[in-house]
Amino acid sequence: MKQIAVLGLGRFGGSLVKEFNELGLDTMAVDKSIDKVNEFSQYATHTIQANTLDESTLKQLGIRNFDLVVVSFGEDIEASILTTLHLKELGIKQVWAKAQNDYHHKVLEKIGADRIIHPERDMAKRVAHHIASEKIIDFIELSKEHSIVEIIASEKLHNQTLLELDIRAKYGCSIVGIQRNEDVIVAPLAEEVLHKGDVLIVIGHNMDLNRFEEKGV
Amino acid sequence: MKQIAVLGLGRFGGSLVKEFNELGLDTMAVDKSIDKVNEFSQYATHTIQANTLDESTLKQLGIRNFDLVVVSFGEDIEASILTTLHLKELGIKQVWAKAQNDYHHKVLEKIGADRIIHPERDMAKRVAHHIASEKIIDFIELSKEHSIVEIIASEKLHNQTLLELDIRAKYGCSIVGIQRNEDVIVAPLAEEVLHKGDVLIVIGHNMDLNRFEEKGV
Ligand SMILES: Nc1ncnc2c1ncn2[C@@H]1O[C@H](COP(=O)(O)OP(=O)(O)OP(=O)(O)O)[C@@H](O)[C@H]1O
Ligand SMILES: Nc1ncnc2c1ncn2[C@@H]1O[C@H](COP(=O)(O)OP(=O)(O)OP(=O)(O)O)[C@@H](O)[C@H]1O
């Protein structure tokens, strides 16, 4: 079983420890604040109060035995950078770090962080697309040019089958799921009839998705 | 055009203003800190230094003319709650607020916030699933029981067509896209040949996805 450590139990680090617990994984959770250590002791296998800036503290934690360490300090960019540097020097294979801004991202990249995470920025992208369009419920980037969107089916699509609408031929994108009330219909068949208010899960090139959103829904 | 205001220009609020700017939307950006106002003045239509706790300040901002207002204060939960309350009392149709924790979420719900956002928690869910499994690159929740996962195709699937693999019949989930290098193949045909290292975009019920991840990839 992978040995995982989470350093810094803020909103992101703390949520990670809870999620790992739900997935049945062992974790070591570390924070300099005793309140945080107490708050998360029920979710992590080990919870330790320590300041990770000190290299000898990291060694005493036995951090070298861990396969993956997440560094999740926000306000104190220097602590994040120094801790990440120490971890890579101690030979940790995978060090993932949360970045505060573009400058922080660049420095983490240069010192060898294996993955850099921007929780707020990524969420802002999804929320902005939802707000910008009445019809889009969610927007998930797959690559620079392809995405998945959840779009609300309007009156225009009511009582029509996927076959009649022929969306793939007309717009180049593909309806891969339909959310109706609490249920999701995966890979709907051509004869599936759409209802007003269905949430269509559509995959495609961004240009095709825009055309479908403007003209097809 | 929808009139949007963003109150609080931290990592989340600031990213939102930048995203709206890219989508060509007008925004009013407000923060009590002059540094933030200067930082984001190039992205928003109007940028104003103000403390939104004061109801008369909100009226002077002409906030009643806005269709949607995002409240993005983190550390100061009280400011977030009071501002959201004032906005609903002033009759703003859509007030979306970022929540710091479950307690904050409950209060925002009770006072009428129209949507409550947890950027760090949602990102933690995606990252935890990626770390928990070697094969899963990304995990996106669609509902309580259905998700989309990005899974790396192993040696086992190399040089086989989707027809031969018959994943829909065997596992109940559906491959809706294939990421190969920078390109995405949308709604692949049955004759499509898979290569080791392809990233499969799969939709399905969580139980089926787990089975596919364990036995099928
Ligand atoms: N050097 C350090 N050693 C151990 N813990 C630390 C260190 N520096 C900061 N922390 C802890 O990391 C946690 C997160 O830090 P901070 O609140 O600065 O980040 P944040 O970006 O606001 O977090 P989030 O957005 O996830 O809530 C805090 O609980 C803090 O006590
Ligand atoms: N009453 C207020 N009026 C206007 N601006 C405010 C008010 N309270 C806080 N802010 C501003 O909101 C911004 C975000 O606040 P804060 O840093 O507490 O949140 P945060 O949750 O850490 O943000 P993020 O996670 O998005 O970085 C700050 O720039 C702060 O100046």
Coordinates of C-alpha atoms and ligand atoms in Angstrom, one line a residue:
Chain A
M1 CA 0.0 0.0 0.0
K2 CA 1.3 3.4 -1.0
Q3 CA 2.5 5.5 2.0
I4 CA 1.1 9.0 1.8
A5 CA 1.9 12.1 3.9
V6 CA 0.0 15.4 3.9
L7 CA 1.9 18.5 5.2
G8 CA -0.4 21.4 6.1
L9 CA -4.0 20.8 7.1
G10 CA -5.8 23.9 5.7
R11 CA -8.9 23.6 3.6
F12 CA -7.1 21.6 0.8
G13 CA -4.8 19.5 2.9
G14 CA -7.5 18.7 5.4
S15 CA -10.0 17.7 2.7
L16 CA -7.3 15.4 1.2
V17 CA -6.8 13.6 4.5
K18 CA -10.6 13.1 4.8
E19 CA -10.8 11.8 1.2
F20 CA -7.9 9.4 1.7
N21 CA -9.6 8.1 4.8
E22 CA -12.8 7.4 2.8
L23 CA -10.8 5.6 0.1
G24 CA -9.2 3.4 2.8
L25 CA -5.7 4.7 2.5
D26 CA -3.1 5.2 5.3
T27 CA -1.9 8.7 5.7
M28 CA 0.4 10.7 8.0
A29 CA -0.9 14.3 8.5
V30 CA 1.4 17.0 9.8
D31 CA 0.7 20.6 10.8
K32 CA 2.5 23.1 13.1
S33 CA -0.8 24.0 14.7
I34 CA -2.0 21.8 17.6
D35 CA -5.7 22.7 16.8
K36 CA -5.4 21.3 13.3
V37 CA -3.6 18.1 14.5
N38 CA -6.5 17.5 16.9
E39 CA -9.1 18.3 14.3
F40 CA -7.7 15.7 11.9
S41 CA -6.5 12.9 14.2
Q42 CA -9.7 10.9 13.6
Y43 CA -9.1 10.7 9.8
A44 CA -5.3 10.1 9.5
T45 CA -3.4 7.0 10.6
H46 CA -0.8 9.3 12.3
T47 CA -1.2 13.0 13.0
I48 CA 1.9 14.9 14.2
Q49 CA 2.5 18.5 15.3
A50 CA 5.7 19.7 13.7
N51 CA 7.2 22.5 11.7
T52 CA 8.4 21.0 8.4
L53 CA 10.8 23.8 7.7
D54 CA 13.5 22.1 9.6
E55 CA 15.2 19.3 7.7
S56 CA 16.1 17.3 10.8
T57 CA 12.4 17.4 11.8
L58 CA 11.5 15.8 8.4
K59 CA 14.0 13.0 9.0
Q60 CA 12.7 12.4 12.5
L61 CA 9.2 12.0 10.9
G62 CA 10.6 9.2 8.9
I63 CA 9.5 11.0 5.8
R64 CA 11.9 9.0 3.6
N65 CA 9.6 6.0 3.9
F66 CA 6.8 7.8 2.1
D67 CA 6.0 7.3 -1.6
L68 CA 4.1 10.5 -2.0
V69 CA 4.0 13.7 0.0
V70 CA 1.6 16.6 -0.5
V71 CA 2.8 20.1 0.6
S72 CA -0.2 22.3 1.2
F73 CA 0.9 25.6 2.7
G74 CA -0.7 28.7 1.2
E75 CA 0.0 32.0 2.9
D76 CA 3.7 31.1 3.7
I77 CA 5.1 30.6 0.2
E78 CA 8.7 30.3 1.6
A79 CA 7.7 27.4 3.9
S80 CA 6.2 25.6 0.9
I81 CA 9.3 26.2 -1.3
L82 CA 11.8 25.2 1.4
T83 CA 9.8 22.1 2.5
T84 CA 9.4 20.9 -1.1
L85 CA 13.2 21.4 -1.7
H86 CA 14.1 19.4 1.4
L87 CA 11.7 16.6 0.4
K88 CA 13.2 16.3 -3.1
E89 CA 16.8 16.3 -1.6
L90 CA 15.7 13.5 0.8
G91 CA 14.8 11.5 -2.3
I92 CA 11.0 11.4 -2.0
K93 CA 9.7 10.0 -5.4
Q94 CA 6.5 12.0 -5.7
V95 CA 6.2 15.5 -4.1
W96 CA 2.9 17.3 -5.0
A97 CA 2.6 21.0 -3.9
K98 CA -0.3 23.5 -3.9
A99 CA 0.6 26.8 -5.5
Q100 CA -0.5 30.2 -4.4
N101 CA 0.2 32.1 -7.7
D102 CA 2.2 31.9 -11.0
Y103 CA 5.4 33.0 -9.3
H104 CA 5.1 30.3 -6.7
H105 CA 4.3 27.8 -9.5
K106 CA 7.5 28.6 -11.4
V107 CA 9.7 28.2 -8.4
L108 CA 8.1 24.9 -7.4
E109 CA 8.6 23.7 -11.0
K110 CA 12.3 24.6 -11.0
I111 CA 13.0 22.9 -7.6
G112 CA 11.5 19.6 -8.9
A113 CA 7.9 19.4 -7.6
D114 CA 6.3 16.5 -9.4
R115 CA 2.8 18.0 -9.7
I116 CA 1.6 21.5 -8.9
I117 CA -2.0 22.1 -8.0
H118 CA -4.2 25.3 -8.2
P119 CA -7.5 24.4 -6.5
E120 CA -9.0 27.9 -6.6
R121 CA -7.9 28.6 -10.2
D122 CA -9.3 25.4 -11.6
M123 CA -12.6 25.8 -9.8
A124 CA -12.8 29.4 -11.0
K125 CA -12.6 28.2 -14.6
R126 CA -15.5 25.8 -14.1
V127 CA -17.7 28.4 -12.3
A128 CA -17.0 31.2 -14.9
H129 CA -18.2 29.0 -17.8
H130 CA -21.3 28.1 -15.8
I131 CA -22.1 31.8 -15.1
A132 CA -21.2 32.9 -18.6
S133 CA -23.9 30.7 -20.2
E134 CA -27.4 30.2 -19.0
K135 CA -27.3 26.7 -20.4
I136 CA -24.0 25.3 -19.2
I137 CA -24.1 23.7 -15.7
D138 CA -20.5 22.6 -15.6
F139 CA -17.4 22.8 -17.8
I140 CA -14.4 20.4 -17.5
E141 CA -11.3 21.0 -19.5
L142 CA -9.8 17.8 -21.0
S143 CA -7.0 19.5 -23.0
K144 CA -6.4 22.9 -24.5
E145 CA -9.0 22.3 -27.2
H146 CA -11.4 19.6 -25.9
S147 CA -13.8 19.7 -23.0
I148 CA -16.8 18.1 -21.4
V149 CA -19.8 20.3 -20.7
E150 CA -23.1 19.7 -18.9
I151 CA -25.8 21.6 -20.8
I152 CA -29.5 21.9 -20.0
A153 CA -31.8 20.6 -22.7
S154 CA -34.3 23.4 -23.7
E155 CA -37.8 23.3 -25.2
K156 CA -36.2 22.9 -28.6
L157 CA -35.0 19.3 -27.8
H158 CA -38.1 18.2 -26.0
N159 CA -39.6 14.8 -27.1
Q160 CA -37.0 14.3 -29.8
T161 CA -34.7 11.2 -30.0
L162 CA -30.9 11.4 -30.4
L163 CA -31.3 9.9 -33.8
E164 CA -33.6 12.7 -35.0
L165 CA -31.4 15.4 -33.6
D166 CA -28.2 13.8 -35.2
I167 CA -25.9 16.0 -33.1
R168 CA -22.7 14.2 -33.9
A169 CA -23.2 14.8 -37.7
K170 CA -24.4 18.4 -37.3
Y171 CA -22.1 19.7 -34.6
G172 CA -19.2 17.1 -34.3
C173 CA -19.7 16.6 -30.6
S174 CA -21.2 13.7 -28.8
I175 CA -23.8 13.2 -26.0
V176 CA -22.2 10.6 -23.7
G177 CA -24.7 10.8 -20.8
I178 CA -28.0 12.2 -19.7
Q179 CA -28.8 13.3 -16.2
R180 CA -32.5 13.1 -15.4
N181 CA -33.4 13.8 -11.8
E182 CA -30.9 11.8 -9.7
D183 CA -30.2 9.2 -12.3
V184 CA -27.6 9.2 -15.1
I185 CA -28.1 7.3 -18.4
V186 CA -24.7 6.3 -19.5
A187 CA -23.9 6.1 -23.3
P188 CA -27.6 6.7 -24.4
L189 CA -28.9 4.8 -27.4
A190 CA -30.0 6.5 -30.6
E191 CA -33.7 5.9 -29.7
E192 CA -33.4 7.7 -26.4
V193 CA -36.0 10.5 -26.1
L194 CA -34.9 13.8 -24.6
H195 CA -37.0 15.8 -22.2
K196 CA -36.8 19.6 -21.4
G197 CA -34.7 20.0 -18.3
D198 CA -32.5 16.9 -18.9
V199 CA -28.8 17.7 -18.3
L200 CA -26.8 16.5 -21.4
I201 CA -23.2 15.5 -20.8
V202 CA -21.4 16.4 -24.0
I203 CA -17.8 15.8 -25.1
G204 CA -16.1 17.5 -28.0
H205 CA -13.8 20.2 -29.5
N206 CA -14.4 23.6 -27.8
M207 CA -15.5 25.2 -31.2
D208 CA -18.0 22.4 -31.8
L209 CA -19.3 22.7 -28.2
N210 CA -19.8 26.5 -28.6
R211 CA -21.7 25.9 -31.9
F212 CA -23.9 23.3 -30.2
E213 CA -24.6 25.5 -27.2
E214 CA -25.6 28.5 -29.4
K215 CA -27.6 26.7 -32.1
G216 CA -28.4 23.2 -31.0
V217 CA -29.8 23.5 -27.5
Chain B
M1 CA -25.4 41.1 -21.2
K2 CA -25.4 39.7 -17.7
Q3 CA -24.0 42.2 -15.1
I4 CA -21.6 40.3 -12.7
A5 CA -19.9 41.5 -9.6
V6 CA -17.1 39.7 -7.7
L7 CA -16.5 40.7 -4.0
G8 CA -13.2 39.7 -2.7
L9 CA -10.2 39.2 -5.0
G10 CA -8.3 36.4 -3.3
R11 CA -7.1 33.3 -5.3
F12 CA -10.6 32.3 -6.2
G13 CA -12.2 35.7 -6.7
G14 CA -9.2 37.0 -8.6
S15 CA -9.2 33.9 -10.9
L16 CA -12.9 34.4 -11.6
V17 CA -12.3 38.0 -12.7
K18 CA -9.6 36.9 -15.1
E19 CA -11.8 34.1 -16.5
F20 CA -14.7 36.4 -17.1
N21 CA -12.4 38.8 -18.9
E22 CA -11.3 36.0 -21.2
L23 CA -14.9 35.0 -21.9
G24 CA -15.6 38.7 -22.8
L25 CA -17.9 39.5 -19.9
D26 CA -18.2 42.8 -18.0
T27 CA -17.5 42.6 -14.3
M28 CA -17.2 44.9 -11.3
A29 CA -14.5 43.7 -8.9
V30 CA -14.5 44.9 -5.3
D31 CA -11.9 44.5 -2.5
K32 CA -11.1 46.4 0.7
S33 CA -7.3 46.2 -0.1
I34 CA -5.9 48.8 -2.5
D35 CA -3.2 46.3 -3.7
K36 CA -5.8 43.8 -4.9
V37 CA -7.8 46.6 -6.6
N38 CA -4.6 47.7 -8.5
E39 CA -3.7 44.1 -9.3
F40 CA -7.1 43.3 -11.0
S41 CA -7.9 46.7 -12.6
Q42 CA -6.7 45.5 -16.0
Y43 CA -9.1 42.5 -16.0
A44 CA -12.4 44.0 -14.7
T45 CA -14.6 46.7 -16.3
H46 CA -14.8 48.5 -12.9
T47 CA -12.5 47.9 -9.9
I48 CA -13.4 49.5 -6.7
Q49 CA -11.9 49.7 -3.2
A50 CA -14.6 49.2 -0.6
N51 CA -15.6 47.3 2.5
T52 CA -18.8 45.5 1.6
L53 CA -19.9 44.9 5.3
D54 CA -21.6 48.3 5.2
E55 CA -25.1 48.1 3.5
S56 CA -24.9 51.8 2.4
T57 CA -21.6 51.1 0.7
L58 CA -23.3 48.3 -1.3
K59 CA -26.1 50.7 -2.3
Q60 CA -23.5 53.3 -3.4
L61 CA -21.8 50.6 -5.6
G62 CA -25.2 50.3 -7.4
I63 CA -25.1 46.6 -6.6
R64 CA -28.9 46.4 -7.2
N65 CA -28.2 46.6 -10.9
F66 CA -26.3 43.3 -10.9
D67 CA -27.8 40.0 -12.0
L68 CA -25.2 37.9 -10.2
V69 CA -22.8 38.6 -7.3
V70 CA -20.0 36.3 -6.1
V71 CA -18.9 36.7 -2.5
S72 CA -15.4 35.3 -2.1
F73 CA -14.1 36.1 1.4
G74 CA -12.4 33.2 3.2
E75 CA -10.7 34.0 6.5
D76 CA -13.5 36.4 7.6
I77 CA -16.6 34.1 7.7
E78 CA -18.6 36.9 9.4
A79 CA -17.9 39.3 6.5
S80 CA -19.0 36.6 4.0
I81 CA -22.2 35.9 5.9
L82 CA -23.2 39.5 6.5
T83 CA -22.5 40.6 2.9
T84 CA -24.5 37.7 1.5
L85 CA -27.4 38.6 3.8
H86 CA -27.3 42.2 2.7
L87 CA -27.2 41.2 -1.0
K88 CA -30.3 39.0 -0.6
E89 CA -32.1 41.7 1.2
L90 CA -31.3 44.2 -1.6
G91 CA -33.0 41.7 -4.0
I92 CA -30.0 40.4 -5.9
K93 CA -31.4 37.4 -7.9
Q94 CA -28.3 35.2 -7.8
V95 CA -25.8 35.4 -4.9
W96 CA -23.0 32.7 -5.1
A97 CA -20.7 32.4 -2.1
K98 CA -17.4 30.5 -1.4
A99 CA -17.6 28.5 1.9
Q100 CA -14.8 28.0 4.3
N101 CA -16.1 24.8 6.0
D102 CA -19.4 22.9 6.7
Y103 CA -20.6 25.4 9.4
H104 CA -20.1 28.3 7.0
H105 CA -22.0 26.3 4.3
K106 CA -25.0 25.7 6.6
V107 CA -25.3 29.4 7.5
L108 CA -25.0 30.5 3.9
E109 CA -27.7 28.0 2.9
K110 CA -30.1 29.3 5.6
I111 CA -29.6 33.0 4.6
G112 CA -30.4 32.2 1.0
A113 CA -27.2 32.0 -0.9
D114 CA -28.2 30.6 -4.4
R115 CA -25.0 28.5 -4.8
I116 CA -22.2 27.6 -2.4
I117 CA -18.8 26.7 -3.7
H118 CA -16.0 24.7 -2.0
P119 CA -12.9 25.0 -4.4
E120 CA -10.4 23.2 -2.1
R121 CA -12.7 20.4 -1.2
D122 CA -13.8 19.6 -4.8
M123 CA -10.2 19.7 -5.9
A124 CA -9.1 17.4 -3.0
K125 CA -11.6 14.8 -4.2
R126 CA -10.2 14.7 -7.7
V127 CA -6.6 14.6 -6.5
A128 CA -7.2 11.9 -3.9
H129 CA -8.7 9.6 -6.5
H130 CA -5.7 10.2 -8.7
I131 CA -3.2 9.4 -5.9
A132 CA -5.2 6.4 -4.7
S133 CA -5.0 4.6 -8.0
E134 CA -1.9 4.3 -10.3
K135 CA -4.2 4.2 -13.3
I136 CA -6.6 7.0 -12.7
I137 CA -5.4 10.4 -14.0
D138 CA -8.6 12.4 -13.1
F139 CA -11.9 11.8 -11.5
I140 CA -15.0 14.0 -12.0
E141 CA -18.1 13.4 -9.9
L142 CA -21.3 13.7 -12.0
S143 CA -23.8 12.6 -9.3
K144 CA -23.5 10.6 -6.0
E145 CA -23.2 7.3 -8.0
H146 CA -21.9 8.3 -11.5
S147 CA -18.5 9.7 -12.5
I148 CA -16.2 10.3 -15.4
V149 CA -12.6 9.0 -15.0
E150 CA -9.5 9.3 -17.1
I151 CA -7.7 6.0 -17.0
I152 CA -4.3 5.1 -18.5
A153 CA -4.5 2.2 -20.9
S154 CA -2.0 -0.6 -19.9
E155 CA -0.2 -3.2 -21.9
K156 CA -3.3 -5.4 -21.6
L157 CA -5.3 -3.2 -24.0
H158 CA -2.5 -2.5 -26.4
N159 CA -3.4 -3.1 -30.1
Q160 CA -6.9 -4.1 -29.4
T161 CA -10.0 -2.5 -30.9
L162 CA -13.0 -1.3 -28.8
L163 CA -15.1 -3.9 -30.5
E164 CA -12.8 -6.8 -29.3
L165 CA -12.6 -5.4 -25.8
D166 CA -16.5 -5.0 -25.6
I167 CA -16.1 -2.9 -22.4
R168 CA -19.8 -1.7 -22.4
A169 CA -21.1 -5.3 -22.3
K170 CA -18.5 -6.6 -19.8
Y171 CA -18.3 -3.7 -17.4
G172 CA -21.3 -1.5 -18.0
C173 CA -19.2 1.7 -18.6
S174 CA -18.5 3.5 -21.8
I175 CA -15.3 4.9 -23.3
V176 CA -16.4 8.3 -24.7
G177 CA -13.0 9.7 -25.6
I178 CA -9.3 8.8 -26.0
Q179 CA -6.5 11.2 -25.3
R180 CA -3.4 10.4 -27.4
N181 CA -0.6 12.9 -27.1
E182 CA -2.2 16.4 -27.4
D183 CA -5.2 15.2 -29.4
V184 CA -8.6 13.9 -28.2
I185 CA -10.6 11.4 -30.2
V186 CA -14.3 12.2 -29.4
A187 CA -16.8 9.3 -29.4
P188 CA -14.4 6.7 -30.8
L189 CA -15.7 4.1 -33.3
A190 CA -15.8 0.4 -32.5
E191 CA -12.8 -0.2 -34.9
E192 CA -10.6 2.3 -33.0
V193 CA -7.4 0.5 -31.9
L194 CA -6.1 1.3 -28.5
H195 CA -2.4 1.9 -27.7
K196 CA -0.6 1.5 -24.4
G197 CA -0.4 4.9 -22.7
D198 CA -3.6 6.2 -24.2
V199 CA -5.8 8.1 -21.7
L200 CA -9.3 6.7 -21.8
I201 CA -12.2 9.0 -20.9
V202 CA -14.8 6.7 -19.3
I203 CA -18.3 7.4 -18.0
G204 CA -20.3 5.1 -15.8
H205 CA -21.7 4.0 -12.5
N206 CA -18.9 4.2 -9.7
M207 CA -19.2 0.4 -9.1
D208 CA -18.7 -0.4 -12.8
L209 CA -15.8 2.0 -13.0
N210 CA -14.1 0.4 -10.1
R211 CA -14.5 -3.1 -11.7
F212 CA -13.2 -1.8 -15.0
E213 CA -10.2 -0.2 -13.3
E214 CA -9.3 -3.3 -11.3
K215 CA -9.9 -6.0 -14.0
G216 CA -10.3 -4.3 -17.4
V217 CA -7.3 -2.0 -17.7
Ligands
LIG1 N1 6.2 25.2 8.1 C1 5.0 24.6 8.4 N2 5.0 23.3 9.0 C2 3.8 22.7 9.3 N3 2.6 23.3 9.0 C3 2.6 24.5 8.4 C4 3.7 25.2 8.1 N4 3.4 26.3 7.5 C5 2.0 26.4 7.5 N5 1.5 25.2 8.0 C6 0.1 24.9 8.2 O1 -0.5 24.7 6.9 C7 -1.9 24.9 6.9 C8 -2.3 25.7 5.7 O2 -1.7 26.9 5.6 P1 -2.4 28.2 5.1 O3 -3.6 28.5 5.9 O4 -1.3 29.2 5.0 O5 -2.8 27.8 3.6 P2 -4.0 28.1 2.8 O6 -3.5 28.1 1.4 O7 -4.9 29.2 3.3 O8 -4.8 26.7 2.9 P3 -6.1 26.3 2.2 O9 -6.4 27.2 1.1 O10 -5.9 24.8 1.9 O11 -7.1 26.5 3.4 C9 -2.1 25.7 8.2 O12 -2.9 24.8 9.0 C10 -0.7 25.9 8.8 O13 -0.7 25.7 10.2
LIG2 N1 -15.5 43.0 4.0 C1 -14.8 42.9 2.9 N2 -15.0 43.8 1.9 C2 -14.2 43.7 0.8 N3 -13.2 42.9 0.6 C3 -12.9 42.0 1.6 C4 -13.7 41.9 2.8 N4 -13.2 40.9 3.6 C5 -12.2 40.4 2.9 N5 -12.0 41.0 1.7 C6 -11.1 40.6 0.7 O1 -11.4 39.3 0.2 C7 -10.2 38.7 -0.3 C8 -10.2 37.2 0.0 O2 -10.1 37.1 1.4 P1 -9.3 36.0 2.1 O3 -7.9 36.1 1.8 O4 -9.8 36.0 3.5 O5 -9.9 34.7 1.5 P2 -9.3 33.3 1.0 O6 -10.4 32.3 1.3 O7 -8.0 33.1 1.6 O8 -9.2 33.5 -0.5 P3 -8.8 32.5 -1.6 O9 -8.8 31.1 -1.0 O10 -9.7 32.7 -2.7 O11 -7.4 33.0 -1.8 C9 -9.0 39.5 0.3 O12 -8.3 40.1 -0.8 C10 -9.6 40.5 1.2 O13 -9.0 41.8 1.1

